[in-house]
Coordinates of N, CA and C in Angstrom, one line a residue:
M103 N -26.6 14.9 -20.4 CA -27.5 14.1 -19.5 C -28.1 14.7 -18.3
R104 N -28.6 14.3 -17.2 CA -29.5 15.6 -16.0 C -28.8 14.7 -14.6
L105 N -28.7 15.3 -14.0 CA -28.6 15.3 -12.0 C -30.0 15.6 -11.5
N106 N -30.2 14.4 -11.4 CA -31.2 14.3 -10.5 C -31.6 14.4 -8.9
L107 N -31.7 15.9 -8.1 CA -31.2 15.9 -6.8 C -32.2 15.9 -6.2
S108 N -32.2 15.0 -4.7 CA -32.9 14.6 -3.9 C -32.5 16.1 -2.8
L109 N -33.1 16.4 -2.6 CA -33.1 17.2 -1.5 C -33.3 17.5 0.5
T110 N -33.3 17.5 1.5 CA -33.6 18.0 2.6 C -34.7 18.7 2.5
A111 N -35.6 19.0 3.7 CA -36.6 19.9 4.1 C -35.8 21.2 4.4
N112 N -36.8 22.4 4.3 CA -36.0 23.6 4.7 C -36.4 23.7 5.8
D113 N -35.7 24.6 6.5 CA -35.5 25.4 8.0 C -36.5 26.5 8.3
K114 N -36.3 27.2 6.7 CA -36.8 28.6 6.7 C -37.2 28.4 5.8
T115 N -38.7 30.2 5.3 CA -39.1 29.9 4.3 C -38.9 30.4 3.0
I116 N -38.8 29.5 2.2 CA -38.1 30.3 0.9 C -39.2 30.9 0.0
P117 N -38.5 31.9 -0.4 CA -39.2 33.0 -1.0 C -39.7 32.5 -2.5
F118 N -40.9 33.3 -2.6 CA -41.5 33.0 -4.0 C -40.3 33.0 -5.2
D119 N -39.6 33.8 -5.1 CA -38.8 34.7 -6.1 C -37.9 33.9 -5.9
Y120 N -37.6 32.3 -6.3 CA -35.7 32.3 -5.3 C -35.0 31.3 -6.3
Q121 N -35.3 31.4 -7.8 CA -35.2 31.4 -9.0 C -33.5 31.8 -8.8
H122 N -33.0 33.5 -8.6 CA -31.6 33.2 -8.9 C -30.8 32.5 -7.9
K123 N -31.5 32.4 -6.8 CA -30.5 31.6 -5.5 C -30.6 30.0 -6.1
L124 N -30.8 29.7 -6.9 CA -30.4 28.4 -7.6 C -29.4 28.8 -8.4
T125 N -29.2 29.5 -9.2 CA -28.6 30.4 -10.7 C -27.5 30.4 -9.9
G126 N -27.3 31.0 -8.5 CA -26.2 31.5 -8.0 C -25.7 30.0 -7.2
R127 N -26.5 29.4 -7.0 CA -25.6 28.0 -6.5 C -25.1 27.3 -7.1
L128 N -25.6 27.4 -8.3 CA -25.4 26.8 -9.7 C -23.8 26.8 -10.2
H129 N -23.4 28.3 -9.8 CA -22.2 29.3 -10.6 C -21.4 28.4 -9.5
K130 N -21.8 28.7 -8.1 CA -20.5 28.3 -7.0 C -20.3 26.7 -7.7
W131 N -20.8 25.7 -7.5 CA -20.8 24.5 -8.0 C -19.9 24.5 -9.4
L132 N -20.0 25.1 -10.0 CA -19.5 25.5 -11.5 C -18.2 25.7 -11.4
G133 N -17.7 26.9 -10.5 CA -16.4 27.1 -10.5 C -16.4 28.3 -11.3
E134 N -15.1 29.4 -11.6 CA -14.3 29.8 -12.9 C -14.1 29.0 -13.8
N135 N -15.2 29.2 -14.8 CA -14.6 28.8 -16.1 C -16.1 29.5 -17.2
D136 N -15.8 29.1 -18.3 CA -16.8 29.6 -19.3 C -18.2 29.1 -19.6
I137 N -18.7 28.2 -18.9 CA -19.4 27.4 -19.2 C -20.8 28.3 -18.7
H138 N -20.9 29.1 -18.0 CA -22.0 29.7 -17.5 C -21.9 31.1 -18.2
D139 N -22.3 30.9 -19.8 CA -21.9 32.6 -20.0 C -23.5 33.3 -21.0
D140 N -23.9 33.5 -21.9 CA -24.7 34.4 -21.8 C -25.3 33.4 -23.1
L141 N -25.2 32.2 -23.4 CA -26.0 31.0 -24.2 C -25.7 29.7 -23.4
S142 N -26.8 29.6 -22.2 CA -26.2 28.9 -21.9 C -26.6 27.0 -22.3
L143 N -25.7 26.2 -22.5 CA -26.2 24.8 -23.0 C -26.5 23.5 -21.9
Y144 N -27.3 25.0 -20.7 CA -27.9 23.8 -19.8 C -29.0 24.6 -19.4
S145 N -29.9 23.7 -18.5 CA -31.1 24.1 -17.8 C -31.4 23.3 -16.9
F146 N -32.5 23.4 -16.1 CA -32.7 23.3 -14.6 C -34.4 23.9 -14.3
S147 N -34.7 23.1 -13.3 CA -36.3 22.9 -12.8 C -36.7 23.3 -12.0
W148 N -37.6 24.2 -11.8 CA -37.7 24.6 -10.3 C -37.7 23.7 -9.3
L149 N -38.1 24.1 -7.7 CA -37.9 23.0 -7.2 C -39.4 22.3 -6.9
W150 N -39.3 21.1 -6.9 CA -40.9 20.1 -7.3 C -41.1 19.3 -5.2
N151 N -42.2 19.5 -5.2 CA -43.4 19.3 -4.1 C -43.0 20.3 -3.0
S152 N -42.9 21.1 -3.5 CA -43.5 22.6 -2.3 C -45.1 21.9 -1.9
E153 N -44.8 23.0 -0.4 CA -46.3 23.4 0.1 C -46.5 24.9 0.0
K154 N -47.2 25.8 -0.6 CA -46.9 27.1 -0.8 C -47.8 28.0 0.4
R155 N -47.2 28.7 1.0 CA -47.8 29.2 2.4 C -47.8 31.2 2.1
D156 N -48.5 31.6 2.7 CA -48.4 33.3 2.3 C -47.4 33.7 2.2
D157 N -46.1 33.8 2.5 CA -45.1 34.4 2.0 C -43.8 33.6 1.3
G158 N -44.1 32.9 1.2 CA -43.4 31.7 0.5 C -44.0 30.2 0.1
F159 N -42.6 29.5 0.1 CA -42.9 27.9 0.2 C -42.4 27.4 1.4
S160 N -43.0 26.0 1.3 CA -42.4 24.9 2.6 C -42.0 23.9 1.7
F161 N -41.1 23.1 2.0 CA -40.6 22.0 1.7 C -40.5 20.9 2.8
P162 N -41.5 20.8 3.5 CA -41.1 19.8 4.5 C -41.2 18.2 4.7
N163 N -41.2 17.9 3.4 CA -41.0 16.6 3.1 C -39.9 16.1 1.7
G164 N -38.9 17.9 2.0 CA -38.0 17.6 1.1 C -38.1 18.0 -0.6
A165 N -37.3 18.3 -1.5 CA -37.7 18.6 -2.6 C -36.6 17.6 -4.0
R166 N -37.2 17.7 -5.1 CA -36.4 17.6 -5.7 C -36.3 18.3 -7.1
W167 N -35.4 18.0 -7.8 CA -34.0 19.6 -8.7 C -33.7 18.4 -9.4
A168 N -33.8 19.2 -11.0 CA -33.2 18.4 -11.8 C -32.3 19.4 -12.5
I169 N -31.2 19.3 -12.9 CA -30.1 20.2 -13.8 C -29.8 19.1 -15.0
S170 N -29.8 19.9 -16.0 CA -29.4 19.1 -17.4 C -28.9 19.9 -18.2
C171 N -27.6 19.0 -19.0 CA -26.9 19.4 -19.4 C -26.4 18.4 -20.9
W172 N -25.5 19.7 -21.9 CA -25.3 18.6 -22.8 C -23.9 18.7 -22.9
N173 N -23.2 19.1 -22.0 CA -21.7 18.8 -22.0 C -21.0 18.1 -20.7
P174 N -20.9 16.6 -21.2 CA -20.7 16.0 -19.7 C -19.6 16.1 -18.6
A175 N -18.5 17.6 -19.2 CA -17.5 17.8 -18.5 C -18.5 19.0 -17.7
M176 N -19.3 19.3 -17.7 CA -20.4 20.4 -16.4 C -20.8 19.3 -16.0
A177 N -21.4 18.1 -16.1 CA -21.7 17.6 -15.0 C -20.3 16.8 -14.1
K178 N -19.5 16.7 -14.4 CA -18.5 16.4 -13.5 C -17.8 17.7 -12.5
F179 N -18.1 19.0 -13.4 CA -17.3 20.0 -12.4 C -18.6 19.8 -11.5
L180 N -20.4 20.0 -11.7 CA -21.1 19.8 -11.1 C -21.5 18.8 -9.5
M181 N -21.0 17.6 -10.3 CA -21.1 16.7 -9.1 C -19.9 16.9 -7.9
D182 N -18.3 17.6 -8.5 CA -17.7 18.1 -8.2 C -17.7 18.8 -6.8
G183 N -18.5 19.7 -7.4 CA -19.1 20.9 -6.4 C -19.8 20.5 -5.2
I184 N -20.6 19.8 -5.8 CA -21.9 18.7 -4.6 C -21.1 18.3 -3.6
M185 N -20.5 17.2 -3.8 CA -19.4 16.5 -3.4 C -18.5 17.9 -1.7
K186 N -18.4 18.9 -2.9 CA -17.6 19.8 -1.7 C -18.4 20.7 -0.7
D187 N -19.8 20.7 -1.6 CA -20.4 21.8 -0.5 C -22.1 21.4 -0.8
T188 N -22.7 21.0 -0.1 CA -24.3 20.4 -0.5 C -25.4 21.6 0.0
E189 N -25.2 22.7 0.8 CA -25.7 23.4 0.8 C -26.8 24.4 -0.6
I190 N -27.7 24.5 -0.3 CA -28.9 25.3 -1.7 C -29.5 26.4 -1.6
L191 N -30.3 26.0 0.0 CA -30.7 27.6 0.5 C -31.9 27.5 1.7
N192 N -31.4 27.8 2.6 CA -32.6 28.3 4.1 C -32.6 26.5 4.1
G193 N -31.7 26.1 4.7 CA -31.4 25.0 5.0 C -31.6 23.8 3.9
M194 N -32.2 23.8 3.2 CA -32.0 22.6 2.1 C -30.4 22.3 1.8
K195 N -30.6 20.8 1.6 CA -29.4 20.1 1.4 C -29.7 19.1 0.7
V196 N -28.4 19.0 -0.2 CA -28.6 17.9 -1.3 C -27.9 16.7 -0.6
N197 N -28.8 16.1 -0.2 CA -28.6 14.2 -0.2 C -28.6 12.9 -0.5
E198 N -29.3 13.4 -2.3 CA -29.0 12.4 -2.5 C -28.4 12.9 -4.3
V199 N -27.8 11.8 -4.9 CA -27.7 12.8 -6.4 C -27.6 11.6 -7.2
T200 N -28.6 11.7 -8.6 CA -28.9 10.1 -9.6 C -28.4 11.1 -10.9
L201 N -27.4 10.3 -11.6 CA -26.7 10.8 -12.8 C -27.4 9.9 -14.2
Q202 N -28.1 10.9 -14.8 CA -29.6 10.2 -15.8 C -28.8 10.4 -16.7
Q203 N -28.4 9.3 -18.0 CA -28.4 9.5 -19.3 C -29.6 10.2 -19.9
I204 N -29.0 10.2 -21.3 CA -30.1 10.7 -22.0 C -30.8 9.4 -22.7
P205 N -32.4 9.8 -22.5 CA -32.9 9.0 -22.8 C -33.1 8.7 -24.7
E206 N -33.7 7.6 -25.0 CA -34.1 7.7 -26.6 C -35.9 7.8 -26.9
F207 N -35.4 8.9 -27.3 CA -36.7 9.8 -27.6 C -37.5 9.5 -29.2
G208 N -36.8 8.3 -29.7 CA -37.5 8.7 -31.6 C -37.4 9.8 -31.9
N209 N -38.1 10.2 -33.0 CA -38.5 11.2 -33.7 C -39.7 12.1 -34.0
D210 N -40.5 11.6 -32.5 CA -41.4 12.4 -31.9 C -41.8 12.4 -30.7
Y211 N -41.5 13.6 -30.0 CA -41.6 13.4 -28.4 C -42.3 14.3 -28.3
T212 N -43.6 14.4 -26.8 CA -43.7 15.6 -26.5 C -43.4 15.9 -25.0
F213 N -43.5 17.0 -24.4 CA -42.6 17.0 -23.4 C -43.4 18.1 -22.5
T214 N -43.3 18.2 -21.1 CA -43.8 19.6 -20.9 C -42.9 20.1 -19.9
T215 N -42.9 21.2 -19.2 CA -41.5 22.0 -18.9 C -41.8 21.8 -17.4
S216 N -40.8 22.2 -16.8 CA -40.4 22.0 -15.1 C -40.1 23.2 -14.9
S217 N -39.7 24.0 -15.8 CA -39.4 26.1 -15.5 C -40.0 26.1 -17.0
P218 N -40.7 27.2 -16.8 CA -41.2 28.1 -18.2 C -40.3 28.5 -18.6
I219 N -40.8 28.8 -20.2 CA -40.4 29.1 -21.3 C -40.5 30.3 -21.0
L220 N -39.0 31.3 -21.6 CA -39.0 32.4 -21.5 C -38.5 32.8 -23.5
I221 N -39.8 33.6 -24.2 CA -39.3 33.7 -25.3 C -39.6 35.6 -25.8
R222 N -38.2 36.3 -25.6 CA -38.5 37.5 -25.6 C -37.7 38.2 -27.6
M223 N -38.7 39.1 -27.9 CA -38.4 39.9 -29.2 C -38.1 41.3 -29.2
K224 N -37.3 42.0 -29.6 CA -37.0 43.1 -29.7 C -37.8 43.9 -30.7
R225 N -38.6 45.1 -30.4 CA -39.1 46.1 -30.9 C -39.0 46.6 -31.9
E226 N -39.4 47.6 -33.2 CA -38.5 48.6 -34.1 C -38.1 49.7 -32.8
D227 N -39.1 50.1 -32.0 CA -38.6 51.3 -30.6 C -37.2 50.6 -29.8
G228 N -37.1 49.3 -30.1 CA -35.8 49.1 -29.2 C -36.3 48.6 -28.0
S229 N -37.5 48.5 -27.7 CA -38.0 47.9 -26.6 C -38.6 46.2 -26.6
V230 N -38.4 45.7 -25.6 CA -38.3 44.3 -25.6 C -40.0 43.7 -25.5
E231 N -40.7 42.9 -26.4 CA -41.6 42.2 -26.2 C -41.6 40.6 -25.7
H232 N -42.3 40.6 -24.8 CA -42.0 39.2 -23.9 C -43.1 38.3 -24.8
L233 N -43.1 37.1 -25.2 CA -44.1 36.4 -26.2 C -45.2 35.5 -25.2
D234 N -46.5 35.4 -25.5 CA -46.9 34.2 -24.8 C -47.2 33.4 -25.9
Y235 N -47.1 32.2 -25.1 CA -47.5 30.8 -25.7 C -48.5 31.1 -26.9
R236 N -49.1 32.0 -26.9 CA -50.4 32.0 -28.2 C -49.4 32.1 -29.1
D237 N -48.8 33.1 -29.1 CA -48.9 34.3 -30.0 C -47.9 33.3 -31.3
E238 N -48.2 33.3 -32.4 CA -47.9 32.6 -33.9 C -46.8 32.8 -33.9
R239 N -45.9 33.4 -33.0 CA -44.2 33.2 -33.6 C -43.5 33.0 -32.3
F240 N -44.2 32.4 -31.2 CA -43.8 31.4 -30.4 C -42.9 30.4 -30.8
D241 N -43.3 29.5 -31.5 CA -43.0 28.3 -32.0 C -41.6 28.6 -32.9
E242 N -41.8 29.4 -33.1 CA -40.8 29.9 -34.4 C -39.3 30.3 -33.7
R243 N -39.7 31.5 -33.1 CA -38.7 31.7 -31.9 C -38.0 30.9 -31.2
I244 N -38.7 29.5 -30.8 CA -38.0 28.4 -29.6 C -37.2 28.0 -30.4
K245 N -37.3 27.7 -32.0 CA -37.0 26.8 -33.2 C -35.3 27.8 -33.1
Q246 N -35.8 28.7 -33.5 CA -34.4 29.3 -33.9 C -33.7 29.8 -32.4
V247 N -33.6 29.6 -31.0 CA -32.8 29.6 -30.3 C -32.6 28.7 -30.1
L248 N -33.1 27.5 -30.7 CA -32.6 25.7 -29.9 C -31.2 26.1 -31.2
N249 N -32.0 26.6 -32.6 CA -30.5 26.0 -33.8 C -29.2 27.6 -33.1
R250 N -29.2 28.2 -32.6 CA -28.2 29.2 -32.2 C -27.6 28.2 -31.4
K251 N -28.1 27.3 -30.0 CA -27.4 26.8 -29.4 C -26.7 25.3 -29.6
A252 N -27.4 25.0 -30.5 CA -26.4 23.8 -31.7 C -25.8 24.5 -32.1
Q253 N -25.3 25.3 -33.1 CA -24.1 25.9 -33.3 C -23.3 26.0 -32.7
K254 N -23.7 27.0 -31.5 CA -22.5 26.7 -30.6 C -22.1 25.5 -30.1
A255 N -22.9 24.7 -29.6 CA -22.2 23.1 -29.3 C -21.5 22.6 -30.4
K256 N -21.8 23.2 -31.6 CA -21.2 22.1 -32.9 C -21.9 20.9 -33.2
L257 N -23.1 21.0 -33.0 CA -24.0 20.1 -33.2 C -24.8 20.6 -34.5
E258 N -24.6 19.8 -35.7 CA -25.5 19.3 -37.1 C -26.5 18.9 -36.5
L259 N -27.9 19.6 -37.3 CA -29.0 19.2 -36.6 C -29.8 19.2 -37.9
S260 N -30.8 18.2 -38.3 CA -31.5 18.6 -39.8 C -33.1 19.0 -39.5
E261 N -33.8 18.5 -40.0 CA -35.0 19.4 -40.4 C -35.8 18.3 -38.7
F262 N -36.0 19.6 -38.0 CA -37.4 19.5 -37.1 C -38.1 20.2 -36.8
D263 N -39.3 20.4 -35.9 CA -40.5 21.5 -35.6 C -40.7 21.3 -34.5
I264 N -40.8 22.1 -33.8 CA -41.5 22.4 -32.4 C -43.0 23.1 -32.7
M265 N -43.7 22.5 -31.8 CA -45.3 22.7 -31.7 C -46.4 22.4 -30.3
T266 N -46.0 23.6 -29.9 CA -47.0 24.0 -28.4 C -48.2 23.9 -28.8
D267 N -48.9 22.9 -27.6 CA -50.1 22.4 -28.2 C -50.9 23.4 -27.2
K268 N -51.6 24.5 -28.0 CA -52.2 25.2 -27.6 C -53.4 25.2 -26.9
K269 N -54.1 23.8 -27.2 CA -55.2 23.7 -26.6 C -55.0 23.0 -25.1
Y270 N -53.3 22.3 -24.5 CA -53.4 21.7 -23.4 C -54.0 22.8 -22.3
K271 N -54.4 22.0 -21.4 CA -55.3 23.2 -20.0 C -54.1 23.5 -19.0
G272 N -52.7 22.5 -19.3 CA -52.3 23.3 -18.1 C -51.1 24.2 -19.0
N273 N -51.4 25.0 -19.7 CA -51.1 25.8 -20.4 C -51.4 27.3 -19.6
K274 N -50.1 27.9 -18.9 CA -50.2 28.9 -18.0 C -49.0 29.8 -18.4
T275 N -49.1 31.5 -18.1 CA -48.4 32.2 -18.3 C -48.2 32.7 -17.2
K276 N -46.6 33.3 -16.5 CA -46.6 33.3 -15.3 C -45.5 34.5 -15.5
M277 N -45.7 35.3 -14.3 CA -44.5 36.3 -14.3 C -43.4 36.1 -13.1
V278 N -42.3 36.0 -13.5 CA -41.0 35.6 -12.9 C -40.2 36.9 -12.8
K279 N -39.8 37.1 -11.3 CA -38.9 38.4 -10.6 C -37.8 37.8 -10.7
I280 N -36.7 37.7 -11.5 CA -35.6 37.7 -11.4 C -34.5 39.1 -10.8
K281 N -34.5 38.9 -9.6 CA -33.6 39.9 -9.0 C -34.5 41.3 -9.3
D282 N -35.7 41.3 -9.1 CA -36.6 42.5 -9.6 C -36.8 42.9 -11.3
I283 N -36.5 41.9 -11.8 CA -36.8 42.1 -13.1 C -37.7 41.3 -13.7
G284 N -39.0 41.9 -14.4 CA -40.4 40.8 -14.3 C -39.6 40.3 -15.6
N285 N -40.1 38.8 -15.9 CA -40.1 38.5 -17.2 C -41.5 37.1 -17.1
K286 N -42.1 37.6 -18.1 CA -42.9 36.9 -18.8 C -43.0 35.5 -19.6
A287 N -43.1 34.5 -18.9 CA -42.7 33.0 -19.4 C -44.0 32.0 -19.4
N288 N -43.6 30.8 -20.0 CA -44.8 30.1 -20.3 C -44.5 28.7 -19.8
F289 N -45.5 28.0 -18.9 CA -45.9 26.4 -18.7 C -46.1 26.1 -20.0
V290 N -46.1 25.1 -20.8 CA -46.4 24.3 -21.8 C -46.0 22.9 -21.8
R291 N -47.2 22.4 -22.8 CA -46.6 21.2 -23.8 C -46.5 21.4 -24.9
V292 N -45.1 20.9 -25.0 CA -44.3 21.4 -26.4 C -44.3 20.0 -27.3
R293 N -44.6 20.0 -28.5 CA -43.7 18.4 -28.9 C -42.7 19.3 -30.1
I294 N -41.8 18.0 -30.1 CA -40.7 18.0 -30.6 C -40.7 17.4 -31.8
K295 N -41.1 17.2 -33.1 CA -41.1 16.7 -34.3 C -40.0 16.0 -35.1
G296 N -39.1 15.5 -35.9 CA -37.7 15.0 -36.6 C -36.8 14.7 -35.8
D297 N -35.8 15.5 -36.4 CA -34.7 15.2 -35.6 C -34.2 14.3 -34.2
E298 N -33.9 13.0 -34.1 CA -33.8 13.1 -32.7 C -32.8 13.6 -31.8
N299 N -31.9 14.1 -32.5 CA -30.4 15.2 -31.9 C -31.1 16.1 -31.3
A300 N -32.2 16.9 -32.0 CA -33.0 17.7 -32.0 C -33.7 17.9 -30.8
I301 N -33.8 16.2 -30.2 CA -35.3 16.2 -29.3 C -34.1 16.0 -27.8
K302 N -33.1 15.3 -28.6 CA -32.3 14.8 -27.3 C -31.3 16.2 -26.3
F303 N -31.3 17.6 -27.6 CA -30.6 18.6 -27.3 C -31.4 19.1 -26.2
A304 N -32.6 19.4 -26.8 CA -33.5 20.3 -26.1 C -33.8 19.6 -25.1
W305 N -33.8 18.5 -24.7 CA -33.6 17.9 -23.4 C -33.2 18.1 -22.3
C306 N -31.8 18.1 -22.6 CA -30.8 18.7 -22.2 C -30.6 20.3 -21.9
V307 N -30.4 20.9 -22.9 CA -30.2 22.2 -22.5 C -31.7 23.4 -22.7
G308 N -32.9 22.7 -22.4 CA -34.1 23.5 -22.4 C -34.6 24.2 -23.8
L309 N -35.7 25.2 -23.7 CA -35.8 25.5 -25.1 C -36.1 27.3 -24.3
G310 N -35.6 27.8 -25.8 CA -36.1 29.3 -24.9 C -34.6 30.0 -24.2
E311 N -35.1 30.9 -23.9 CA -33.6 32.1 -23.6 C -33.5 31.8 -21.6
S312 N -32.2 31.9 -21.7 CA -32.4 32.0 -19.9 C -32.4 30.5 -19.5
T313 N -32.0 30.2 -20.1 CA -32.4 28.5 -19.4 C -31.1 28.5 -18.2
G314 N -30.4 28.9 -18.0 CA -29.4 29.3 -17.4 C -29.7 30.0 -15.7
S315 N -30.6 30.3 -16.3 CA -31.1 31.5 -15.0 C -32.6 31.0 -14.7
G316 N -32.6 29.3 -14.9 CA -34.5 28.7 -14.6 C -35.3 28.9 -15.2
F317 N -35.5 29.0 -16.5 CA -36.4 28.9 -17.6 C -35.9 27.6 -18.2
G318 N -37.3 27.6 -19.2 CA -37.2 26.3 -19.9 C -36.9 25.0 -20.3
A319 N -36.6 24.3 -18.7 CA -36.5 22.8 -18.6 C -37.2 22.2 -19.0
L320 N -37.0 21.0 -19.4 CA -37.9 19.8 -20.2 C -38.5 18.7 -18.8
R321 N -39.3 18.2 -19.2 CA -39.9 16.7 -18.5 C -40.7 16.2 -19.4

């Protein structure tokens, strides 16, 4: 399911690399539990409706933020947390939350990303390679990560394929810093075909790695 949050305007500039602050807020709402571990079964978008400034972003008309999760218990933790503390960052607060159930997608659906997909692979020398969406290994690696998450969720998936639309003009690669660590991630249009449960699951948990840190959310 998905929580669609409406936020008030900020009163201080939001830094360009604000994503880790959203992660921190999310963890505070969730409290002490095992939901936010190494393989997250949730994802969240970046903030929408921004105006770019020289030193960061402003949201004079407020912002929208979407948080998606597979486990209904997590949605309850979040709602309880938001009720207790609506603060986000730099003056922004939650002023409305709507709960969206998982849509019916059929067995073929195309998404765009509301936060970029991060895919990494370890080289033979132990260093880490960040894959670009044009890399031929990109789609298969996304599928592997989604299957790992399905195993963790004890969800059995039948055959499905994930295909990045390489010709989509909106595709772009962006370097994202999370606490001074650079991550090369990808805004793309991506098609999932096959098992509808795989499509629904991806809508909730996102695609790729570190979805619990602001990567891989779908819309």
